[in-house]
Amino acid sequence: MDKLQIKELLNGQKFRLTSERESLLDVFASSSSMLTPSQLYELADKHDINIGLTTVYRLLEVLTKVGVATPFLVDGTIFYAYCGCEHHHHFVCLSCHRVMDIQGSCPSFDVPDNFRVSSHRSDLYGTCSDCQTANDAGCTH
Amino acid sequence: MDKLQIKELLNGQKFRLTSERESLLDVFASSSSMLTPSQLYELADKHDINIGLTTVYRLLEVLTKVGVATPFLVDGTIFYAYCGCEHHHHFVCLSCHRVMDIQGSCPSFDVPDNFRVSSHRSDLYGTCSDCQTANDAGCTH
DNA sequence: TCAATATAGAAAATGATTTTCAATATTTCC
DNA sequence: GGAAATATTGAAAATCATTTTCTATATTGA
């Protein structure tokens, strides 16, 4: 999903893609990890992009509303991952916090006919290969 | 899952099922909705069970650790649902906050061999039949 | 029983998130 | 282009959620 598409998604709900938001979005989209608002704020800072924390919160809010950001609750902390595509399945590495889209067909559930399903999430949690290697290397037995 | 099993699950991690926790657990288990800690605190209060809010937080923490409570993040708010069984699939009504276990086989995902998957969640969000009826009834057009 | 450990609860502290508000920027429409 | 309307920014303040602290109490285990 390119920036123009995101801009149009935002505009569709009367949100604007300002230069501040665009800079933040670049940083957000280039991270393969889920981030807390504060982490995104600090990551932007490292790129010499100095945007207020409130603006970070507001960007993540509107991106979530249009489906470009996905919130994750891990150990009581709320993180956000950039999700350019409409896929709802993720693998979350609990060690490095990387989030990867994964293949797999949506499961079919037995929901009563009179229930309306508006969305679904299927997330896997575990340890990615890099982190397993790192853990093995650091392991002393 | 009965109380004895939960007690043993807790004891297995050096947690205790005190009388305060047992009272709270009864209230929690009898609710079909996901609840915030404050909501559980107030619901207990209505049952003349007066337990400190801190204790509510601590109960939900230990129940989550042993898998008896499941946290849900909805619109930025963290809720907990009692999940007596080990099933990981839920339907969450975004209107009344009821959480229902749903049938359906776990989806098979294409995760690389060298990734270790420790858990997964598959949740559906939508409107239950009761709430749809209620909404239709309240609808003026 | 004695020692070690876990818990309860109130209060205080912390941390995360939202609100407020004045200034600025962007869009809309004429 | 130039108002008027609308949305955004960012700092500060306010709010809300959660955790920590600490003392008293209860439970477990040797």
mmCIF file of C-alpha atoms (C1' of nucleotides) in Angstrom:
data_model
loop_
_atom_site.group_PDB
_atom_site.id
_atom_site.type_symbol
_atom_site.label_atom_id
_atom_site.label_comp_id
_atom_site.label_asym_id
_atom_site.label_seq_id
_atom_site.Cartn_x
_atom_site.Cartn_y
_atom_site.Cartn_z
ATOM 1 C CA MET A 1 0.000 0.000 0.000
ATOM 2 C CA ASP A 2 1.545 3.290 -1.029
ATOM 3 C CA LYS A 3 1.267 6.642 0.594
ATOM 4 C CA LEU A 4 -1.315 7.942 -1.831
ATOM 5 C CA GLN A 5 -3.666 5.125 -0.946
ATOM 6 C CA ILE A 6 -3.221 5.813 2.750
ATOM 7 C CA LYS A 7 -3.839 9.478 2.143
ATOM 8 C CA GLU A 8 -7.062 8.645 0.379
ATOM 9 C CA LEU A 9 -8.130 6.308 3.159
ATOM 10 C CA LEU A 10 -7.561 9.096 5.649
ATOM 11 C CA ASN A 11 -9.251 11.734 3.512
ATOM 12 C CA GLY A 12 -12.223 9.426 3.230
ATOM 13 C CA GLN A 13 -12.800 10.017 6.917
ATOM 14 C CA LYS A 14 -11.919 13.705 6.863
ATOM 15 C CA PHE A 15 -8.452 13.076 8.222
ATOM 16 C CA ARG A 16 -5.465 14.816 6.728
ATOM 17 C CA LEU A 17 -2.060 13.451 5.934
ATOM 18 C CA THR A 18 -0.012 16.410 7.080
ATOM 19 C CA SER A 19 3.732 16.660 6.693
ATOM 20 C CA GLU A 20 4.131 15.705 10.346
ATOM 21 C CA ARG A 21 2.011 12.618 9.897
ATOM 22 C CA GLU A 22 3.765 11.729 6.679
ATOM 23 C CA SER A 23 7.164 11.843 8.342
ATOM 24 C CA LEU A 24 5.938 9.724 11.225
ATOM 25 C CA LEU A 25 4.281 7.303 8.852
ATOM 26 C CA ASP A 26 7.562 6.800 7.005
ATOM 27 C CA VAL A 27 9.271 5.870 10.245
ATOM 28 C CA PHE A 28 6.390 3.676 11.337
ATOM 29 C CA ALA A 29 6.140 1.865 8.025
ATOM 30 C CA SER A 30 9.859 1.198 7.898
ATOM 31 C CA SER A 31 9.806 -0.610 11.227
ATOM 32 C CA SER A 32 9.137 -4.313 11.156
ATOM 33 C CA SER A 33 8.314 -4.289 14.861
ATOM 34 C CA MET A 34 5.251 -3.322 16.765
ATOM 35 C CA LEU A 35 5.869 -0.146 18.731
ATOM 36 C CA THR A 36 4.332 1.704 21.623
ATOM 37 C CA PRO A 37 3.482 5.352 20.949
ATOM 38 C CA SER A 38 6.508 6.352 23.006
ATOM 39 C CA GLN A 39 8.752 4.005 21.087
ATOM 40 C CA LEU A 40 7.592 5.467 17.794
ATOM 41 C CA TYR A 41 8.142 8.927 19.203
ATOM 42 C CA GLU A 42 11.711 8.058 20.145
ATOM 43 C CA LEU A 43 12.394 6.246 16.902
ATOM 44 C CA ALA A 44 11.277 9.313 14.983
ATOM 45 C CA ASP A 45 13.518 11.383 17.199
ATOM 46 C CA LYS A 46 16.507 9.278 16.181
ATOM 47 C CA HIS A 47 15.688 10.124 12.580
ATOM 48 C CA ASP A 48 15.720 13.807 13.548
ATOM 49 C CA ILE A 49 11.996 13.961 13.170
ATOM 50 C CA ASN A 50 10.764 15.896 16.150
ATOM 51 C CA ILE A 51 7.031 15.589 16.431
ATOM 52 C CA GLY A 52 5.053 15.917 19.631
ATOM 53 C CA LEU A 53 4.010 12.789 21.446
ATOM 54 C CA THR A 54 0.385 13.863 21.235
ATOM 55 C CA THR A 55 0.664 13.890 17.476
ATOM 56 C CA VAL A 56 2.060 10.368 17.570
ATOM 57 C CA TYR A 57 -0.950 9.228 19.560
ATOM 58 C CA ARG A 58 -3.262 10.912 17.124
ATOM 59 C CA LEU A 59 -1.577 9.413 14.081
ATOM 60 C CA LEU A 60 -1.826 5.906 15.518
ATOM 61 C CA GLU A 61 -5.453 6.550 16.347
ATOM 62 C CA VAL A 62 -6.407 7.556 12.829
ATOM 63 C CA LEU A 63 -4.270 4.866 11.218
ATOM 64 C CA THR A 64 -6.015 2.295 13.379
ATOM 65 C CA LYS A 65 -9.372 3.660 12.314
ATOM 66 C CA VAL A 66 -8.568 3.217 8.659
ATOM 67 C CA GLY A 67 -6.945 -0.171 9.233
ATOM 68 C CA VAL A 68 -3.357 0.741 8.456
ATOM 69 C CA ALA A 69 -2.191 0.232 12.030
ATOM 70 C CA THR A 70 -3.095 -2.777 14.147
ATOM 71 C CA PRO A 71 -2.984 -2.696 17.939
ATOM 72 C CA PHE A 72 -1.520 -5.600 19.890
ATOM 73 C CA LEU A 73 -1.839 -6.203 23.589
ATOM 74 C CA VAL A 74 1.210 -8.004 24.913
ATOM 75 C CA ASP A 75 1.852 -8.370 28.631
ATOM 76 C CA GLY A 76 -0.446 -5.490 29.410
ATOM 77 C CA THR A 77 1.244 -3.112 27.001
ATOM 78 C CA ILE A 78 -0.393 -1.788 23.857
ATOM 79 C CA PHE A 79 1.736 -1.830 20.729
ATOM 80 C CA TYR A 80 0.942 -0.853 17.167
ATOM 81 C CA ALA A 81 2.177 -2.466 14.006
ATOM 82 C CA TYR A 82 2.054 -1.035 10.528
ATOM 83 C CA CYS A 83 -0.048 -3.251 8.311
ATOM 84 C CA GLY A 84 -0.007 -2.142 4.746
ATOM 85 C CA CYS A 85 -2.202 -4.925 3.500
ATOM 86 C CA GLU A 86 -5.655 -5.950 4.583
ATOM 87 C CA HIS A 87 -4.511 -9.292 5.870
ATOM 88 C CA HIS A 88 -5.452 -9.997 9.446
ATOM 89 C CA HIS A 89 -3.022 -12.759 10.330
ATOM 90 C CA HIS A 90 0.220 -12.057 12.092
ATOM 91 C CA PHE A 91 3.099 -13.756 13.749
ATOM 92 C CA VAL A 92 4.362 -11.774 16.711
ATOM 93 C CA CYS A 93 7.790 -12.518 18.101
ATOM 94 C CA LEU A 94 7.532 -12.072 21.850
ATOM 95 C CA SER A 95 11.268 -11.582 22.062
ATOM 96 C CA CYS A 96 12.073 -8.900 19.469
ATOM 97 C CA HIS A 97 8.497 -7.698 18.876
ATOM 98 C CA ARG A 98 8.737 -8.134 15.154
ATOM 99 C CA VAL A 99 5.404 -8.655 13.460
ATOM 100 C CA MET A 100 5.194 -10.645 10.272
ATOM 101 C CA ASP A 101 2.285 -11.228 7.971
ATOM 102 C CA ILE A 102 1.664 -14.909 7.591
ATOM 103 C CA GLN A 103 -0.020 -16.929 4.929
ATOM 104 C CA GLY A 104 -2.979 -19.109 5.626
ATOM 105 C CA SER A 105 -6.592 -19.108 4.759
ATOM 106 C CA CYS A 106 -9.041 -17.553 7.157
ATOM 107 C CA PRO A 107 -10.495 -20.218 9.400
ATOM 108 C CA SER A 108 -14.165 -20.928 9.055
ATOM 109 C CA PHE A 109 -15.984 -20.680 12.321
ATOM 110 C CA ASP A 110 -19.389 -21.933 13.307
ATOM 111 C CA VAL A 111 -21.068 -18.658 14.095
ATOM 112 C CA PRO A 112 -24.855 -18.618 14.305
ATOM 113 C CA ASP A 113 -26.506 -17.153 11.233
ATOM 114 C CA ASN A 114 -28.023 -14.306 13.182
ATOM 115 C CA PHE A 115 -24.661 -13.062 14.385
ATOM 116 C CA ARG A 116 -23.010 -10.399 12.307
ATOM 117 C CA VAL A 117 -19.242 -10.703 12.117
ATOM 118 C CA SER A 118 -17.594 -7.403 11.261
ATOM 119 C CA SER A 119 -13.961 -8.389 11.658
ATOM 120 C CA HIS A 120 -11.674 -11.083 12.857
ATOM 121 C CA ARG A 121 -8.119 -11.452 14.060
ATOM 122 C CA SER A 122 -5.872 -14.487 13.996
ATOM 123 C CA ASP A 123 -2.539 -13.928 15.635
ATOM 124 C CA LEU A 124 0.280 -16.301 16.439
ATOM 125 C CA TYR A 125 2.735 -15.608 19.234
ATOM 126 C CA GLY A 126 6.134 -17.161 19.670
ATOM 127 C CA THR A 127 9.796 -16.752 18.918
ATOM 128 C CA CYS A 128 11.208 -16.012 15.495
ATOM 129 C CA SER A 129 14.191 -17.868 14.135
ATOM 130 C CA ASP A 130 16.616 -15.029 14.780
ATOM 131 C CA CYS A 131 15.671 -14.810 18.422
ATOM 132 C CA GLN A 132 15.878 -18.537 18.901
ATOM 133 C CA THR A 133 19.379 -18.505 17.464
ATOM 134 C CA ALA A 134 20.299 -15.577 19.680
ATOM 135 C CA ASN A 135 18.888 -17.335 22.729
ATOM 136 C CA ASP A 136 20.717 -20.528 21.920
ATOM 137 C CA ALA A 137 23.946 -18.612 21.516
ATOM 138 C CA GLY A 138 23.457 -16.906 24.862
ATOM 139 C CA CYS A 139 22.473 -20.127 26.531
ATOM 140 C CA THR A 140 25.072 -21.482 28.921
ATOM 141 C CA HIS A 141 24.148 -25.140 29.221
ATOM 142 C CA MET B 1 -13.437 -26.190 34.703
ATOM 143 C CA ASP B 2 -14.311 -26.289 38.377
ATOM 144 C CA LYS B 3 -12.886 -24.306 41.211
ATOM 145 C CA LEU B 4 -10.639 -27.090 42.419
ATOM 146 C CA GLN B 5 -8.920 -27.252 39.062
ATOM 147 C CA ILE B 6 -8.392 -23.512 39.064
ATOM 148 C CA LYS B 7 -7.037 -23.700 42.588
ATOM 149 C CA GLU B 8 -4.553 -26.319 41.487
ATOM 150 C CA LEU B 9 -3.545 -24.293 38.462
ATOM 151 C CA LEU B 10 -2.856 -21.347 40.753
ATOM 152 C CA ASN B 11 -1.067 -23.428 43.362
ATOM 153 C CA GLY B 12 1.129 -24.793 40.608
ATOM 154 C CA GLN B 13 2.585 -21.310 40.304
ATOM 155 C CA LYS B 14 2.665 -20.613 44.052
ATOM 156 C CA PHE B 15 -0.484 -18.513 43.864
ATOM 157 C CA ARG B 16 -3.206 -18.973 46.452
ATOM 158 C CA LEU B 17 -6.937 -19.062 46.004
ATOM 159 C CA THR B 18 -7.909 -17.031 49.028
ATOM 160 C CA SER B 19 -11.481 -16.443 50.102
ATOM 161 C CA GLU B 20 -11.337 -12.975 48.555
ATOM 162 C CA ARG B 21 -10.166 -14.376 45.252
ATOM 163 C CA GLU B 22 -12.718 -17.150 45.374
ATOM 164 C CA SER B 23 -15.567 -14.684 45.856
ATOM 165 C CA LEU B 24 -14.323 -12.540 43.005
ATOM 166 C CA LEU B 25 -13.845 -15.577 40.812
ATOM 167 C CA ASP B 26 -17.458 -16.582 41.358
ATOM 168 C CA VAL B 27 -18.625 -13.194 40.173
ATOM 169 C CA PHE B 28 -16.211 -13.185 37.261
ATOM 170 C CA ALA B 29 -17.111 -16.690 36.119
ATOM 171 C CA SER B 30 -20.818 -15.963 36.270
ATOM 172 C CA SER B 31 -20.504 -13.052 33.868
ATOM 173 C CA SER B 32 -20.784 -13.816 30.189
ATOM 174 C CA SER B 33 -19.223 -10.475 29.307
ATOM 175 C CA MET B 34 -15.701 -9.277 29.235
ATOM 176 C CA LEU B 35 -15.096 -6.780 32.032
ATOM 177 C CA THR B 36 -12.576 -4.131 32.919
ATOM 178 C CA PRO B 37 -11.023 -4.459 36.377
ATOM 179 C CA SER B 38 -13.202 -1.585 37.544
ATOM 180 C CA GLN B 39 -16.307 -3.209 36.128
ATOM 181 C CA LEU B 40 -15.546 -6.448 37.940
ATOM 182 C CA TYR B 41 -14.927 -4.461 41.106
ATOM 183 C CA GLU B 42 -18.317 -2.801 40.808
ATOM 184 C CA LEU B 43 -20.097 -5.991 39.850
ATOM 185 C CA ALA B 44 -18.695 -7.667 42.953
ATOM 186 C CA ASP B 45 -19.842 -4.681 44.952
ATOM 187 C CA LYS B 46 -23.383 -5.214 43.722
ATOM 188 C CA HIS B 47 -23.168 -8.746 45.091
ATOM 189 C CA ASP B 48 -22.103 -7.282 48.438
ATOM 190 C CA ILE B 49 -18.611 -8.554 47.900
ATOM 191 C CA ASN B 50 -16.343 -5.732 48.923
ATOM 192 C CA ILE B 51 -12.835 -6.444 47.819
ATOM 193 C CA GLY B 52 -10.199 -3.834 47.100
ATOM 194 C CA LEU B 53 -9.595 -2.787 43.523
ATOM 195 C CA THR B 54 -5.946 -3.733 43.856
ATOM 196 C CA THR B 55 -6.990 -7.267 44.678
ATOM 197 C CA VAL B 56 -9.156 -7.340 41.575
ATOM 198 C CA TYR B 57 -6.168 -6.344 39.478
ATOM 199 C CA ARG B 58 -4.074 -9.025 41.118
ATOM 200 C CA LEU B 59 -6.688 -11.721 40.609
ATOM 201 C CA LEU B 60 -7.005 -10.911 36.913
ATOM 202 C CA GLU B 61 -3.244 -10.943 36.622
ATOM 203 C CA VAL B 62 -2.829 -14.410 38.078
ATOM 204 C CA LEU B 63 -5.856 -15.786 36.250
ATOM 205 C CA THR B 64 -4.385 -14.527 33.011
ATOM 206 C CA LYS B 65 -1.090 -16.193 33.838
ATOM 207 C CA VAL B 66 -2.729 -19.556 34.298
ATOM 208 C CA GLY B 67 -4.965 -19.084 31.266
ATOM 209 C CA VAL B 68 -8.312 -18.799 33.031
ATOM 210 C CA ALA B 69 -8.782 -15.152 32.071
ATOM 211 C CA THR B 70 -8.221 -13.779 28.592
ATOM 212 C CA PRO B 71 -7.512 -10.116 27.940
ATOM 213 C CA PHE B 72 -9.197 -8.303 25.073
ATOM 214 C CA LEU B 73 -8.254 -4.928 23.692
ATOM 215 C CA VAL B 74 -11.315 -3.158 22.318
ATOM 216 C CA ASP B 75 -11.241 0.505 21.377
ATOM 217 C CA GLY B 76 -8.189 1.101 23.495
ATOM 218 C CA THR B 77 -9.707 -0.449 26.604
ATOM 219 C CA ILE B 78 -8.486 -3.674 28.167
ATOM 220 C CA PHE B 79 -11.196 -6.144 29.174
ATOM 221 C CA TYR B 80 -10.937 -9.614 30.661
ATOM 222 C CA ALA B 81 -13.176 -12.560 29.975
ATOM 223 C CA TYR B 82 -13.430 -15.710 32.021
ATOM 224 C CA CYS B 83 -12.447 -18.685 29.895
ATOM 225 C CA GLY B 84 -12.936 -21.931 31.686
ATOM 226 C CA CYS B 85 -11.817 -24.040 28.794
ATOM 227 C CA GLU B 86 -8.567 -24.019 26.909
ATOM 228 C CA HIS B 87 -10.199 -22.963 23.659
ATOM 229 C CA HIS B 88 -8.743 -19.880 22.108
ATOM 230 C CA HIS B 89 -11.512 -18.810 19.773
ATOM 231 C CA HIS B 90 -14.059 -16.229 20.751
ATOM 232 C CA PHE B 91 -16.848 -14.163 19.386
ATOM 233 C CA VAL B 92 -16.942 -10.726 20.968
ATOM 234 C CA CYS B 93 -20.068 -8.646 20.685
ATOM 235 C CA LEU B 94 -18.930 -5.062 20.323
ATOM 236 C CA SER B 95 -22.306 -3.850 21.508
ATOM 237 C CA CYS B 96 -22.948 -5.743 24.760
ATOM 238 C CA HIS B 97 -19.398 -7.049 25.308
ATOM 239 C CA ARG B 98 -20.521 -10.617 25.656
ATOM 240 C CA VAL B 99 -17.858 -13.143 24.810
ATOM 241 C CA MET B 100 -18.809 -16.537 23.480
ATOM 242 C CA ASP B 101 -16.672 -19.543 22.755
ATOM 243 C CA ILE B 102 -17.068 -20.579 19.187
ATOM 244 C CA GLN B 103 -16.532 -23.842 17.424
ATOM 245 C CA GLY B 104 -14.125 -24.196 14.598
ATOM 246 C CA SER B 105 -10.858 -25.919 13.988
ATOM 247 C CA CYS B 106 -7.666 -24.022 14.543
ATOM 248 C CA PRO B 107 -6.467 -22.593 11.257
ATOM 249 C CA SER B 108 -3.254 -23.955 9.878
ATOM 250 C CA PHE B 109 -0.798 -21.251 9.063
ATOM 251 C CA ASP B 110 2.316 -21.304 6.967
ATOM 252 C CA VAL B 111 4.884 -20.493 9.587
ATOM 253 C CA PRO B 112 8.519 -21.203 8.787
ATOM 254 C CA ASP B 113 9.830 -24.368 10.441
ATOM 255 C CA ASN B 114 12.360 -22.453 12.449
ATOM 256 C CA PHE B 115 9.740 -20.288 14.136
ATOM 257 C CA ARG B 116 8.404 -21.504 17.432
ATOM 258 C CA VAL B 117 4.727 -20.803 17.978
ATOM 259 C CA SER B 118 3.825 -20.768 21.648
ATOM 260 C CA SER B 119 0.214 -19.628 21.395
ATOM 261 C CA HIS B 120 -2.394 -18.305 19.062
ATOM 262 C CA ARG B 121 -5.595 -16.340 19.220
ATOM 263 C CA SER B 122 -8.481 -16.272 16.790
ATOM 264 C CA ASP B 123 -11.156 -13.781 17.688
ATOM 265 C CA LEU B 124 -14.242 -12.653 15.834
ATOM 266 C CA TYR B 125 -15.810 -9.273 16.450
ATOM 267 C CA GLY B 126 -19.300 -8.206 15.580
ATOM 268 C CA THR B 127 -22.837 -7.956 16.865
ATOM 269 C CA CYS B 128 -24.705 -10.773 18.540
ATOM 270 C CA SER B 129 -28.290 -11.580 17.612
ATOM 271 C CA ASP B 130 -29.750 -9.963 20.721
ATOM 272 C CA CYS B 131 -28.025 -6.682 20.036
ATOM 273 C CA GLN B 132 -29.032 -6.693 16.399
ATOM 274 C CA THR B 133 -32.635 -7.153 17.418
ATOM 275 C CA ALA B 134 -32.312 -4.395 19.985
ATOM 276 C CA ASN B 135 -30.735 -2.080 17.442
ATOM 277 C CA ASP B 136 -33.411 -2.824 14.884
ATOM 278 C CA ALA B 137 -36.103 -2.147 17.462
ATOM 279 C CA GLY B 138 -34.519 1.162 18.387
ATOM 280 C CA CYS B 139 -34.065 2.117 14.790
ATOM 281 C CA THR B 140 -36.389 4.864 13.614
ATOM 282 C CA HIS B 141 -36.302 4.526 9.858
ATOM 283 C "C1'" DT C 1 5.345 -24.031 66.545
ATOM 284 C "C1'" DC C 2 8.520 -21.286 63.943
ATOM 285 C "C1'" DA C 3 10.076 -19.496 59.726
ATOM 286 C "C1'" DA C 4 9.175 -18.397 55.139
ATOM 287 C "C1'" DT C 5 6.079 -16.917 51.812
ATOM 288 C "C1'" DA C 6 1.854 -14.979 49.792
ATOM 289 C "C1'" DT C 7 -1.994 -11.887 50.181
ATOM 290 C "C1'" DA C 8 -5.185 -7.796 51.340
ATOM 291 C "C1'" DG C 9 -6.042 -3.205 51.247
ATOM 292 C "C1'" DA C 10 -5.373 1.701 51.493
ATOM 293 C "C1'" DA C 11 -2.573 5.295 49.986
ATOM 294 C "C1'" DA C 12 0.830 7.078 47.140
ATOM 295 C "C1'" DA C 13 3.305 6.967 43.002
ATOM 296 C "C1'" DT C 14 3.736 6.126 38.379
ATOM 297 C "C1'" DG C 15 2.638 5.771 33.659
ATOM 298 C "C1'" DA C 16 -0.271 6.107 29.768
ATOM 299 C "C1'" DT C 17 -3.601 8.558 27.385
ATOM 300 C "C1'" DT C 18 -6.735 12.343 26.632
ATOM 301 C "C1'" DT C 19 -8.242 16.990 26.909
ATOM 302 C "C1'" DT C 20 -7.627 21.802 26.484
ATOM 303 C "C1'" DC C 21 -6.476 25.757 24.034
ATOM 304 C "C1'" DA C 22 -4.205 29.072 21.199
ATOM 305 C "C1'" DA C 23 -1.705 29.191 17.023
ATOM 306 C "C1'" DT C 24 -1.206 27.416 12.476
ATOM 307 C "C1'" DA C 25 -2.275 25.024 8.394
ATOM 308 C "C1'" DT C 26 -5.412 23.077 5.019
ATOM 309 C "C1'" DT C 27 -9.575 22.604 2.519
ATOM 310 C "C1'" DT C 28 -13.954 24.432 0.620
ATOM 311 C "C1'" DC C 29 -16.538 27.274 -1.692
ATOM 312 C "C1'" DC C 30 -17.578 31.690 -3.677
ATOM 313 C "C1'" DG D 1 -7.472 34.424 -5.046
ATOM 314 C "C1'" DG D 2 -9.608 35.044 -0.654
ATOM 315 C "C1'" DA D 3 -12.691 34.406 3.127
ATOM 316 C "C1'" DA D 4 -14.936 30.909 6.107
ATOM 317 C "C1'" DA D 5 -14.961 26.439 7.889
ATOM 318 C "C1'" DT D 6 -12.479 22.654 9.395
ATOM 319 C "C1'" DA D 7 -8.498 19.930 10.931
ATOM 320 C "C1'" DT D 8 -3.992 19.753 13.059
ATOM 321 C "C1'" DT D 9 -0.096 20.826 16.095
ATOM 322 C "C1'" DG D 10 2.147 20.838 20.419
ATOM 323 C "C1'" DA D 11 2.758 22.072 25.172
ATOM 324 C "C1'" DA D 12 0.614 21.878 29.456
ATOM 325 C "C1'" DA D 13 -2.790 20.221 32.363
ATOM 326 C "C1'" DA D 14 -5.991 16.890 33.521
ATOM 327 C "C1'" DT D 15 -7.579 12.390 33.742
ATOM 328 C "C1'" DC D 16 -7.632 7.591 33.943
ATOM 329 C "C1'" DA D 17 -5.477 3.083 34.537
ATOM 330 C "C1'" DT D 18 -2.199 0.449 36.770
ATOM 331 C "C1'" DT D 19 1.559 -0.534 39.886
ATOM 332 C "C1'" DT D 20 4.175 0.088 43.975
ATOM 333 C "C1'" DT D 21 4.679 0.602 48.784
ATOM 334 C "C1'" DC D 22 3.977 -0.783 53.253
ATOM 335 C "C1'" DT D 23 1.883 -2.836 57.238
ATOM 336 C "C1'" DA D 24 -1.084 -6.240 58.953
ATOM 337 C "C1'" DT D 25 -2.759 -10.727 58.267
ATOM 338 C "C1'" DA D 26 -3.096 -15.246 56.615
ATOM 339 C "C1'" DT D 27 -1.267 -19.469 54.798
ATOM 340 C "C1'" DT D 28 2.113 -22.983 53.923
ATOM 341 C "C1'" DG D 29 5.950 -26.005 55.015
ATOM 342 C "C1'" DA D 30 9.554 -27.868 57.736
#
